[in-house]
Short mmCIF file of C-alpha atoms in Angstrom, two decimals:
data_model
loop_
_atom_site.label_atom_id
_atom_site.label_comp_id
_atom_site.label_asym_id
_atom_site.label_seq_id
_atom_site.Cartn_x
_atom_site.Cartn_y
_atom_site.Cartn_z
CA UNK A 137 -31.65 -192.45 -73.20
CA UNK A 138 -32.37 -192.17 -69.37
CA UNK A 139 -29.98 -193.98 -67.43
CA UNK A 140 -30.13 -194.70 -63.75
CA UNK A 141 -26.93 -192.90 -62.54
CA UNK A 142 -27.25 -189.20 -64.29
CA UNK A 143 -28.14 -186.45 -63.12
CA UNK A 144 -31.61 -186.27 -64.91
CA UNK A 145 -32.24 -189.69 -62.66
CA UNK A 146 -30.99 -187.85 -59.84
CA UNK A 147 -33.36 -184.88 -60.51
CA UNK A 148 -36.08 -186.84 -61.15
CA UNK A 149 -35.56 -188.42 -57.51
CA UNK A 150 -35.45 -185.34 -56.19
CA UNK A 151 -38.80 -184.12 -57.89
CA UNK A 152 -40.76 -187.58 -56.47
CA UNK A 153 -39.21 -187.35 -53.17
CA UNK A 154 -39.98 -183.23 -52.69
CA UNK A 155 -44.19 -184.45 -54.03
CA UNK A 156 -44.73 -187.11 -51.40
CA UNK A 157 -46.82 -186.34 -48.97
CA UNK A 158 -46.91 -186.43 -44.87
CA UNK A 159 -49.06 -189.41 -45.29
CA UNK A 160 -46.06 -191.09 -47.45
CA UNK A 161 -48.18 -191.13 -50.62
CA UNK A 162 -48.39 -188.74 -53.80
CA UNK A 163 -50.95 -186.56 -55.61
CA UNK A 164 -51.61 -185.34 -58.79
CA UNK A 165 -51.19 -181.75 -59.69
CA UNK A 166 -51.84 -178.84 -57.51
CA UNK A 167 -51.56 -181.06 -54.26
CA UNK A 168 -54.64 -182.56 -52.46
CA UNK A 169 -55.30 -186.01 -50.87
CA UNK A 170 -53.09 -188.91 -51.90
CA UNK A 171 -53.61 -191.61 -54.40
CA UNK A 172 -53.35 -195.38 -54.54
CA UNK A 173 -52.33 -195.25 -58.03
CA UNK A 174 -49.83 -192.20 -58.26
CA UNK A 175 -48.40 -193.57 -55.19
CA UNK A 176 -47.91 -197.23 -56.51
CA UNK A 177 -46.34 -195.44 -59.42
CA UNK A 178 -44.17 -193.56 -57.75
CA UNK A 179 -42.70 -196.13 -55.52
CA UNK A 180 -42.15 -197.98 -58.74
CA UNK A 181 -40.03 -195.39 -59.95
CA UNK A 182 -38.26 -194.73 -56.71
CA UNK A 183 -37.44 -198.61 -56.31
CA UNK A 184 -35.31 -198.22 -59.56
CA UNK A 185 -33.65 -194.97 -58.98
CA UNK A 186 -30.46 -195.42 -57.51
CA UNK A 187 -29.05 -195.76 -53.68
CA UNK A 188 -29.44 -191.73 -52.61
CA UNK A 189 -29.99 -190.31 -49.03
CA UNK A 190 -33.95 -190.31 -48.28
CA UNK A 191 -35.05 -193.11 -50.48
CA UNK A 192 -35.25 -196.02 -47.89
CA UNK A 193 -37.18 -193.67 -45.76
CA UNK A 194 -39.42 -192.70 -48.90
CA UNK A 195 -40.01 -196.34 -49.74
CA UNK A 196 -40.67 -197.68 -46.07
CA UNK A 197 -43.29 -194.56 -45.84
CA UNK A 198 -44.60 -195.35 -49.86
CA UNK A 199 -44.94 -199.33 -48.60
CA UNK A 200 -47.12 -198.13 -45.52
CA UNK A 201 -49.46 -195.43 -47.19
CA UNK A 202 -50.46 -198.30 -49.66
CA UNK A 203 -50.59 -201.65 -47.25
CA UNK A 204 -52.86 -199.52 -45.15
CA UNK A 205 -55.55 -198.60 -48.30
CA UNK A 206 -56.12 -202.82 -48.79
CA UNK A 207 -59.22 -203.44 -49.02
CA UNK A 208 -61.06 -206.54 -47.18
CA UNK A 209 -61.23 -208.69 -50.26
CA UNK A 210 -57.48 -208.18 -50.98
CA UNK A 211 -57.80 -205.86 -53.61
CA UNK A 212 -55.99 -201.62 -53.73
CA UNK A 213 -58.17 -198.99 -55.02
CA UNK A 214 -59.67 -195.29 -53.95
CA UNK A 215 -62.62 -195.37 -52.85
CA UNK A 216 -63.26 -199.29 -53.86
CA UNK A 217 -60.72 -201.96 -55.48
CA UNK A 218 -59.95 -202.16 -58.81
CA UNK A 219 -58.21 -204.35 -60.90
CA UNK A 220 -55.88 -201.43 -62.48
CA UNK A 221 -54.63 -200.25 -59.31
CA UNK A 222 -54.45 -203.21 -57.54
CA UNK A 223 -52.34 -204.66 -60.36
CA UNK A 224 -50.31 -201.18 -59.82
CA UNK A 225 -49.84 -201.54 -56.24
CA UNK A 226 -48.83 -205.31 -56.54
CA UNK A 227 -46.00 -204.61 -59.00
CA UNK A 228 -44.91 -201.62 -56.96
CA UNK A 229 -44.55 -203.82 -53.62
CA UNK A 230 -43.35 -206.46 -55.34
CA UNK A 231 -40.56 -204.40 -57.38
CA UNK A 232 -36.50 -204.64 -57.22
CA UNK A 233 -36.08 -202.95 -53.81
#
């Protein structure tokens, strides 16, 4: 069982955090331009790990890199909205801080 306080959580925070990008999002393998969905994922994760140095400052830059990819008719998705990742980047913003 994963639990929130061992050291695979902690190395697991330490894997998301060292993947995020300048732009405060994340990418899939091999690098390249960042994601509306593997970013709302990974601030998901990130808003459960626990209290660790760098992970307001991860979540404030997570929060900003997807608020900025909203699309005029409310709606979170690269290139256009979609109902998959705008349901990913609502539960991610909305998550247990």
């Amino acid at each position: 069982m994963f639990y929130r306080n061992s050291s695979s959580s902690a190395k697991a925070f330490q894997y998301l955090i060292s993947h995020q990008n300048s732009d405060g999002g994340w990418s899939g393998p091999g690098g390249g331009s960042s994601t509306t969905a593997l970013t709302a994922m990974a601030l998901t994760a990130l808003r459960q790990c626990p209290e660790m140095p760098g992970k307001p400052a991860a979540i404030r830059k997570a929060v900003r890199y997807l608020l900025s990819g909203q699309h005029g008719d409310g709606g979170f998705g690269d290139p256009g909205p979609t109902v998959r990742e705008t349901a990913l980047v609502y539960n991610a913003l909305n998550g247990d801080p």
